[in-house]
C-alpha cells in the first residue's frame, strides 16, 4: 500500500483538499492542533448555545463553489441566512438591505467541516512542529515529540504565519508564506435574557471600534434561551488592543455596541471573548495554492486567494488538483 498524504489543518481549506483527494482514491491523514475541525469556521459551544465566533456567513461567487454549496444545502449542512441588515456610519444606523445570498452552516458553522471530515482519519490536539523529509517519504513531528508517517506528500493548510516553519524544506514556499501578513480580530459574544428591542440582525459598521455585529440567534437552527450576539472589532482596534484582558475587551466592545445599536443594552447575562491572531490576510493573492511538486510539498488556505471561506475552499481544491496532476 502506498503511504497516505498528510494534511495539516482541518479548516475548510484542508478539508476541501482532503475531500478532493479522497474522491480521487487517495488515502489521507489529517492533523489539527485544536480539539475539533473548523479552524476559523469553528463554533463555540457555550451556556448560551453554539456561537459562531469566526466566519459569520459566506457568499459563493465562484461557479464551482456555488455548485458545491448547493450540494451542501441539499444534504442539510448549510442554509441561507437572510438577516435584517443595517449599516452604521457617521453616527447613523440605517437599514441596508441587499439581494446577496449569504450561507451559514446548520445548526452551527462547524457543521460543514464536521460533515466534510466524515470518517477520514484525523489526529486532533496534535500540533505539528516540523515537516521533515526522509529518504523516500515525509514525516511529521508534533509538539509532544512524537513522529508521524511515513507520508507520500504533505499539504500544509494552516494560516500563513503558522505555515512558514512547516514549509522549511521548500524555501521558496516558506518565503511566500512568510511574506503574508495576517491581521487580528477580537470577537465578543453576549447573551441577554430579555431580547434587545431592535430589528437589527446583522450590521456593518464604519467609524467604530466594531466592524460587524450579528444576532447569532437569528441564524437558522441556532437554539438559545438567550438573545445572543457576536461582535467583531476592526483589525485596527484589535491590533491596538491585542493584549488587553478579555474582561476589558468585553467592556469596551459592549460600550461600542450600546452606542450604535439604537436601543437600551443592559449588562449581558453571558459573555465571552476570543482573540483571532491570524483572522485575515492583509491583502488578497492570486496564488491558488503553493506547490513544490518535485518534493511533494503543498500549501493552501484563504491567504493564497481571497481571505474568505470561498477562497479557502478553492485553494484546497487547487492544492489537490496540482498534487493529483503530478502523481
Ligand atoms: P483555518 O480555518 O485557519 O484552518 C487552519 C487550521 O490549521 C486550524 O484548524 C488550526 O487549528 C490548524 N493549525 C494551525 N497550525 C497548526 C499546526 N502547527 N499543527 C496542526 N494544526 C494546525 N470569511 C467569510 O467568507 N465570511 C465571513 O463572514 C468571515 N468572517 C470572519 C470573521 C472572523 C473573526 C475570522 C477570524 C474570519 C472570518 N472569515 C470570514 C474568514 C474565514 O473564516 C477564513 O477565510 C477561512 O475559514 C479560512 O480557512 P482555512 O482552512 O484557510 O484556515
Ligand atoms: P459580503 O458581500 O456580505 O460583504 C463584503 C463587504 O461589503 C462587507 O464587509 C461590507 O463592507 C460590504 N457590504 C456588503 N453588503 C452590505 C450591505 N447590505 N450594507 C452595507 N455594506 C455591505 O460578503 P463577502 O464578500 O463574502 O465577505 C465576507 C465578509 O467576511 C466580509 O464582511 C468581511 O469583512 C468578513 N471577514 C471578516 C474577517 C475578520 O477577521 N473579521 C476575516 C475575513 C472576512
Coordinates of C-alpha atoms and ligand atoms in Angstrom, one line a residue:
X1 CA 0.0 0.0 0.0
X2 CA 1.3 3.5 -0.8
X3 CA 1.9 5.9 2.1
X4 CA -1.0 8.3 2.7
X5 CA -1.0 12.0 2.1
X6 CA -0.7 14.1 5.3
X7 CA -2.8 17.3 5.6
X8 CA -2.0 19.7 8.4
X9 CA -5.1 21.8 9.3
X10 CA -8.8 20.8 9.3
X11 CA -10.2 24.2 8.4
X12 CA -12.2 24.5 5.2
X13 CA -9.0 24.6 3.0
X14 CA -7.6 21.4 4.5
X15 CA -10.9 19.6 4.3
X16 CA -11.5 20.8 0.7
X17 CA -8.2 19.2 -0.3
X18 CA -8.9 16.1 1.7
X19 CA -12.3 15.6 0.0
X20 CA -10.9 16.1 -3.5
X21 CA -8.0 13.6 -2.8
X22 CA -10.3 11.1 -1.2
X23 CA -12.7 11.3 -4.1
X24 CA -9.7 10.6 -6.4
X25 CA -9.0 7.4 -4.5
X26 CA -6.1 8.7 -2.4
X27 CA -5.6 7.9 1.3
X28 CA -5.3 11.0 3.5
X29 CA -4.5 11.5 7.2
X30 CA -5.3 14.8 8.9
X31 CA -3.8 16.7 11.8
X32 CA -5.0 19.7 13.8
X33 CA -3.8 21.4 16.9
X34 CA -7.4 22.0 18.1
X35 CA -9.8 19.5 19.6
X36 CA -12.1 19.8 16.6
X37 CA -12.3 20.8 13.0
X38 CA -13.3 24.1 11.5
X39 CA -10.4 26.5 12.3
X40 CA -11.8 30.0 11.7
X41 CA -15.2 28.4 10.8
X42 CA -15.4 26.8 14.2
X43 CA -18.3 27.3 16.6
X44 CA -18.1 27.6 20.3
X45 CA -20.5 25.5 22.4
X46 CA -21.5 27.6 25.4
X47 CA -24.1 28.0 28.1
X48 CA -25.9 30.3 25.6
X49 CA -25.9 27.6 22.9
X50 CA -23.5 27.4 20.0
X51 CA -21.9 30.6 18.8
X52 CA -20.2 31.4 15.5
X53 CA -17.2 33.3 16.7
X54 CA -15.2 33.3 13.5
X55 CA -16.7 33.3 10.0
X56 CA -20.2 34.7 10.2
X57 CA -21.6 33.6 6.8
X58 CA -20.2 33.1 3.4
X59 CA -21.0 34.1 -0.1
X60 CA -20.5 31.9 -3.2
X61 CA -19.4 33.9 -6.3
X62 CA -17.3 31.3 -8.0
X63 CA -19.3 28.8 -10.1
X64 CA -17.5 25.7 -8.7
X65 CA -18.0 26.8 -5.1
X66 CA -21.7 27.8 -5.8
X67 CA -22.3 24.3 -7.1
X68 CA -20.8 22.6 -4.1
X69 CA -22.7 24.8 -1.7
X70 CA -26.0 23.7 -3.4
X71 CA -25.0 20.1 -2.7
X72 CA -24.3 21.1 1.0
X73 CA -27.7 22.7 1.1
X74 CA -29.4 19.5 -0.3
X75 CA -27.6 17.5 2.5
X76 CA -28.8 19.9 5.2
X77 CA -25.3 21.1 6.1
X78 CA -26.0 24.8 5.2
X79 CA -28.9 27.1 4.9
X80 CA -29.5 30.6 3.7
X81 CA -29.4 33.3 6.3
X82 CA -31.3 36.5 5.3
X83 CA -30.7 38.9 8.2
X84 CA -32.4 42.2 8.5
X85 CA -29.2 44.2 7.6
X86 CA -28.2 47.6 8.7
X87 CA -25.2 49.9 8.2
X88 CA -23.8 52.2 10.9
X89 CA -21.9 55.2 9.5
X90 CA -21.2 58.7 10.7
X91 CA -23.2 58.1 13.9
X92 CA -26.3 56.9 12.0
X93 CA -27.8 53.4 12.0
X94 CA -29.8 52.8 8.8
X95 CA -31.4 49.7 7.2
X96 CA -29.1 48.4 4.4
X97 CA -31.0 45.6 2.6
X98 CA -29.5 43.9 -0.4
X99 CA -30.0 40.9 -2.7
X100 CA -26.8 39.0 -1.7
X101 CA -27.3 35.3 -0.8
X102 CA -25.5 34.5 2.4
X103 CA -24.9 31.0 3.7
X104 CA -24.3 29.6 7.2
X105 CA -23.6 26.0 8.5
X106 CA -26.6 24.4 10.2
X107 CA -27.1 24.1 13.1
X108 CA -23.7 25.8 13.6
X109 CA -20.9 26.9 11.3
X110 CA -18.7 24.0 12.3
X111 CA -21.3 21.6 10.9
X112 CA -19.7 22.0 7.4
X113 CA -16.2 20.9 8.2
X114 CA -17.5 18.2 10.6
X115 CA -19.6 16.7 7.7
X116 CA -16.7 17.0 5.2
X117 CA -14.4 15.2 7.7
X118 CA -16.8 12.3 7.9
X119 CA -14.8 9.2 8.8
X120 CA -11.5 10.4 7.4
X121 CA -8.6 9.6 9.7
X122 CA -7.7 12.6 11.9
X123 CA -5.4 13.4 14.8
X124 CA -6.8 16.2 16.9
X125 CA -5.0 18.1 19.7
X126 CA -1.8 17.4 17.7
X127 CA 0.3 20.5 16.9
X128 CA 2.8 19.7 14.2
X129 CA 6.1 21.5 14.7
X130 CA 8.2 20.1 11.9
X131 CA 7.7 18.5 8.5
X132 CA 10.8 16.5 7.6
X133 CA 11.9 14.6 4.5
X134 CA 13.2 11.0 4.9
X135 CA 15.0 9.1 2.1
X136 CA 11.7 8.3 0.3
X137 CA 9.0 9.7 2.4
X138 CA 7.8 12.6 4.6
X139 CA 7.5 12.6 8.3
X140 CA 5.8 14.9 10.8
X141 CA 7.0 15.8 14.3
X142 CA 4.4 17.0 16.9
X143 CA 4.8 19.3 19.9
X144 CA 4.9 16.2 22.2
X145 CA 7.9 15.0 20.3
X146 CA 6.1 12.1 18.6
X147 CA 6.8 11.3 14.9
X148 CA 4.1 10.5 12.4
X149 CA 4.5 8.9 9.0
X150 CA 5.6 7.8 6.5
X151 CA 3.6 10.0 4.1
X152 CA 3.9 10.3 0.3
X153 CA 3.1 14.1 0.2
X154 CA 2.3 16.8 2.7
X155 CA -0.3 19.6 2.4
X156 CA 0.1 22.5 4.9
X157 CA -3.4 24.1 5.3
X158 CA -2.7 26.5 8.2
X159 CA -2.7 30.3 8.3
X160 CA 0.5 31.7 6.6
X161 CA 2.4 32.6 9.8
X162 CA 2.0 29.0 11.1
X163 CA 2.8 27.6 7.6
X164 CA 6.2 29.3 7.3
X165 CA 8.1 27.0 9.7
X166 CA 6.3 23.9 8.4
X167 CA 7.4 24.7 4.8
X168 CA 11.1 25.0 5.7
X169 CA 12.0 22.0 3.4
X170 CA 10.9 24.2 0.4
X171 CA 12.5 27.6 1.0
X172 CA 10.5 29.2 -1.9
X173 CA 7.2 28.2 -0.4
X174 CA 8.3 29.2 3.1
X175 CA 9.4 32.6 1.7
X176 CA 6.0 33.2 0.1
X177 CA 4.2 32.2 3.3
X178 CA 6.5 34.5 5.3
X179 CA 5.6 37.4 3.1
X180 CA 1.9 37.2 4.0
X181 CA 0.9 39.4 7.0
X182 CA -2.3 38.4 8.8
X183 CA -4.4 40.8 10.8
X184 CA -6.1 40.0 14.2
X185 CA -9.7 40.3 15.2
X186 CA -11.2 40.4 18.7
X187 CA -14.6 38.6 18.8
X188 CA -17.0 39.0 21.7
X189 CA -20.3 37.0 22.2
X190 CA -23.0 38.2 24.5
X191 CA -26.4 36.8 25.6
X192 CA -29.3 38.8 27.0
X193 CA -32.1 37.3 29.0
X194 CA -34.6 39.8 27.5
X195 CA -34.4 40.2 23.7
X196 CA -33.0 43.6 22.7
X197 CA -35.6 46.0 21.4
X198 CA -34.2 46.2 17.8
X199 CA -34.8 44.8 14.3
X200 CA -31.1 44.6 13.6
X201 CA -29.9 41.0 12.8
X202 CA -26.7 42.0 11.1
X203 CA -24.9 45.3 10.9
X204 CA -21.8 46.6 9.1
X205 CA -20.1 49.4 10.9
X206 CA -17.8 52.3 9.9
X207 CA -16.2 54.9 12.3
X208 CA -16.4 52.5 15.2
X209 CA -14.3 50.0 17.2
X210 CA -16.6 47.4 15.7
X211 CA -16.8 46.4 12.1
X212 CA -19.7 43.8 12.3
X213 CA -22.4 42.7 14.8
X214 CA -24.8 39.8 14.3
X215 CA -27.7 38.4 16.2
X216 CA -26.4 34.9 16.4
X217 CA -29.9 33.5 17.3
X218 CA -31.4 34.8 14.1
X219 CA -29.4 32.3 12.1
X220 CA -31.2 29.1 11.1
X221 CA -31.1 26.3 13.6
X222 CA -29.5 28.2 16.5
X223 CA -31.3 27.2 19.7
X224 CA -30.8 29.5 22.6
X225 CA -32.9 30.8 25.5
X226 CA -30.8 34.0 25.4
X227 CA -30.8 36.7 22.7
X228 CA -27.2 36.0 21.5
X229 CA -25.0 38.4 19.6
X230 CA -21.5 38.2 18.2
X231 CA -19.4 41.4 17.8
X232 CA -16.3 41.8 15.8
X233 CA -13.8 44.6 16.4
X234 CA -12.0 46.1 13.4
X235 CA -8.5 44.8 12.6
X236 CA -7.1 48.2 13.6
X237 CA -8.8 48.2 17.1
X238 CA -7.8 44.6 17.6
X239 CA -4.2 45.3 16.8
X240 CA -4.1 48.3 19.2
X241 CA -5.7 46.3 22.0
X242 CA -4.1 42.9 21.3
X243 CA -3.0 42.2 24.8
X244 CA -6.0 43.6 26.8
X245 CA -7.5 41.2 29.3
X246 CA -10.7 39.6 27.9
X247 CA -12.9 41.3 30.5
X248 CA -11.7 44.7 29.4
X249 CA -12.3 43.8 25.7
X250 CA -15.8 42.8 26.6
X251 CA -16.4 46.0 28.5
X252 CA -15.1 48.2 25.6
X253 CA -17.0 46.4 22.8
X254 CA -20.2 46.3 24.9
X255 CA -19.9 50.1 25.1
X256 CA -19.3 50.4 21.4
X257 CA -22.3 48.1 20.7
X258 CA -24.6 50.1 23.0
X259 CA -23.5 53.4 21.3
X260 CA -24.5 52.0 17.8
X261 CA -27.5 49.7 18.2
X262 CA -30.1 52.3 18.9
X263 CA -31.8 50.6 21.9
X264 CA -31.1 50.0 25.6
X265 CA -28.4 47.4 26.0
X266 CA -28.3 46.1 29.6
X267 CA -25.4 44.2 31.1
X268 CA -25.3 40.7 29.4
X269 CA -26.2 37.6 31.4
X270 CA -23.5 35.8 29.4
X271 CA -20.3 37.0 27.7
X272 CA -17.1 35.7 26.3
X273 CA -14.2 37.0 24.2
X274 CA -12.0 35.2 21.7
X275 CA -8.8 36.7 20.1
X276 CA -8.2 35.5 16.5
X277 CA -4.5 36.3 16.0
X278 CA -4.5 35.4 12.3
X279 CA -8.0 36.4 11.3
X280 CA -7.5 37.6 7.7
X281 CA -4.6 38.2 5.3
X282 CA -3.9 41.9 4.9
X283 CA -4.2 41.6 1.1
X284 CA -5.5 39.1 -1.4
X285 CA -3.2 36.9 -3.6
X286 CA -3.7 35.1 -6.8
X287 CA -1.6 32.0 -6.0
X288 CA -4.4 29.5 -5.8
X289 CA -2.1 27.2 -3.8
X290 CA 1.7 26.9 -3.4
X291 CA 3.4 23.8 -4.7
X292 CA 6.8 22.1 -4.9
X293 CA 5.6 19.2 -6.9
X294 CA 9.1 17.5 -7.2
X295 CA 9.4 17.5 -3.4
X296 CA 5.7 16.7 -2.8
X297 CA 5.1 19.6 -0.5
X298 CA 2.0 21.9 -0.9
X299 CA 0.3 24.8 0.9
X300 CA -3.2 26.1 0.8
X301 CA -5.5 28.4 2.7
X302 CA -7.5 31.5 2.4
X303 CA -4.3 33.5 2.3
X304 CA -3.5 32.0 -1.1
X305 CA -6.6 33.7 -2.5
X306 CA -9.3 35.9 -1.1
X307 CA -9.2 35.7 2.7
X308 CA -12.8 34.3 2.7
X309 CA -14.4 30.9 3.1
X310 CA -14.8 30.6 -0.6
X311 CA -11.1 31.4 -1.2
X312 CA -10.0 28.9 1.3
X313 CA -12.2 26.1 -0.2
X314 CA -11.0 27.0 -3.7
X315 CA -7.4 26.9 -2.5
X316 CA -7.8 23.4 -1.1
X317 CA -9.2 22.3 -4.4
X318 CA -6.2 23.8 -6.2
X319 CA -3.7 22.1 -3.9
X320 CA -5.4 18.7 -4.5
X321 CA -5.5 19.3 -8.3
X322 CA -1.8 20.1 -8.5
X323 CA -0.9 17.1 -6.4
X324 CA -3.1 14.7 -8.4
X325 CA -1.7 16.2 -11.7
X326 CA 1.8 15.2 -10.6
X327 CA 1.2 11.6 -9.4
Ligands
LIG1 P1 -8.2 28.0 9.1 O1 -9.7 27.9 9.3 O2 -7.5 28.9 10.0 O3 -7.7 26.5 9.4 C1 -6.4 26.2 9.7 C2 -6.3 25.0 10.7 O4 -5.0 24.7 11.0 C3 -6.9 25.4 12.1 O5 -7.9 24.4 12.4 C4 -5.7 25.3 13.0 O6 -6.1 24.8 14.3 C5 -4.8 24.3 12.3 N1 -3.4 24.5 12.6 C6 -2.6 25.7 12.6 N2 -1.3 25.4 12.9 C7 -1.3 24.1 13.1 C8 -0.2 23.2 13.5 N3 1.1 23.6 13.6 N4 -0.5 21.9 13.6 C9 -1.7 21.4 13.4 N5 -2.8 22.2 13.1 C10 -2.5 23.5 12.9 N6 -14.9 34.5 5.8 C11 -16.1 34.7 5.1 O7 -16.2 34.2 4.0 N7 -17.2 35.3 5.7 C12 -17.1 35.8 6.9 O8 -18.1 36.4 7.4 C13 -15.9 35.7 7.6 N8 -15.8 36.3 8.9 C14 -14.7 36.1 9.6 C15 -14.6 36.6 10.9 C16 -13.5 36.3 11.7 C17 -13.4 36.8 13.1 C18 -12.5 35.5 11.2 C19 -11.3 35.1 12.1 C20 -12.5 35.0 9.9 C21 -13.6 35.3 9.1 N9 -13.7 34.9 7.8 C22 -14.8 35.0 7.1 C23 -12.6 34.2 7.1 C24 -12.7 32.7 7.1 O9 -13.1 32.2 8.4 C25 -11.4 32.1 6.6 O10 -11.1 32.6 5.4 C26 -11.5 30.6 6.5 O11 -12.2 29.9 7.5 C27 -10.0 30.1 6.5 O12 -9.9 28.7 6.3 P2 -8.5 27.9 6.3 O13 -8.8 26.5 6.2 O14 -7.7 28.6 5.2 O15 -7.8 28.3 7.7
LIG2 P1 -20.4 40.5 1.6 O1 -20.6 40.7 0.2 O2 -21.7 40.4 2.5 O3 -19.6 41.7 2.2 C1 -18.5 42.3 1.7 C2 -18.4 43.7 2.2 O4 -19.3 44.6 1.5 C3 -18.7 43.9 3.7 O5 -17.6 43.7 4.5 C4 -19.3 45.3 3.8 O6 -18.3 46.2 3.9 C5 -20.0 45.5 2.4 N1 -21.4 45.2 2.4 C6 -22.0 44.0 1.9 N2 -23.3 44.1 2.0 C7 -23.6 45.3 2.6 C8 -24.8 45.9 3.0 N3 -26.0 45.3 2.8 N4 -24.7 47.1 3.6 C9 -23.5 47.7 3.8 N5 -22.4 47.2 3.4 C10 -22.4 46.0 2.8 O7 -19.6 39.2 1.9 P2 -18.2 38.6 1.4 O8 -17.7 39.4 0.2 O9 -18.3 37.2 1.2 O10 -17.2 39.0 2.6 C11 -17.2 38.2 3.7 C12 -17.3 39.0 5.0 O11 -16.4 38.4 5.9 C13 -16.9 40.5 4.9 O12 -17.8 41.2 5.6 C14 -15.6 40.5 5.6 O13 -15.3 41.8 6.2 C15 -15.7 39.4 6.6 N6 -14.4 38.9 7.1 C16 -14.0 39.3 8.3 C17 -12.8 38.8 8.8 C18 -12.4 39.3 10.2 O14 -11.3 39.0 10.5 N7 -13.2 39.9 10.9 C19 -12.0 38.0 8.0 C20 -12.4 37.6 6.8 C21 -13.7 38.1 6.3

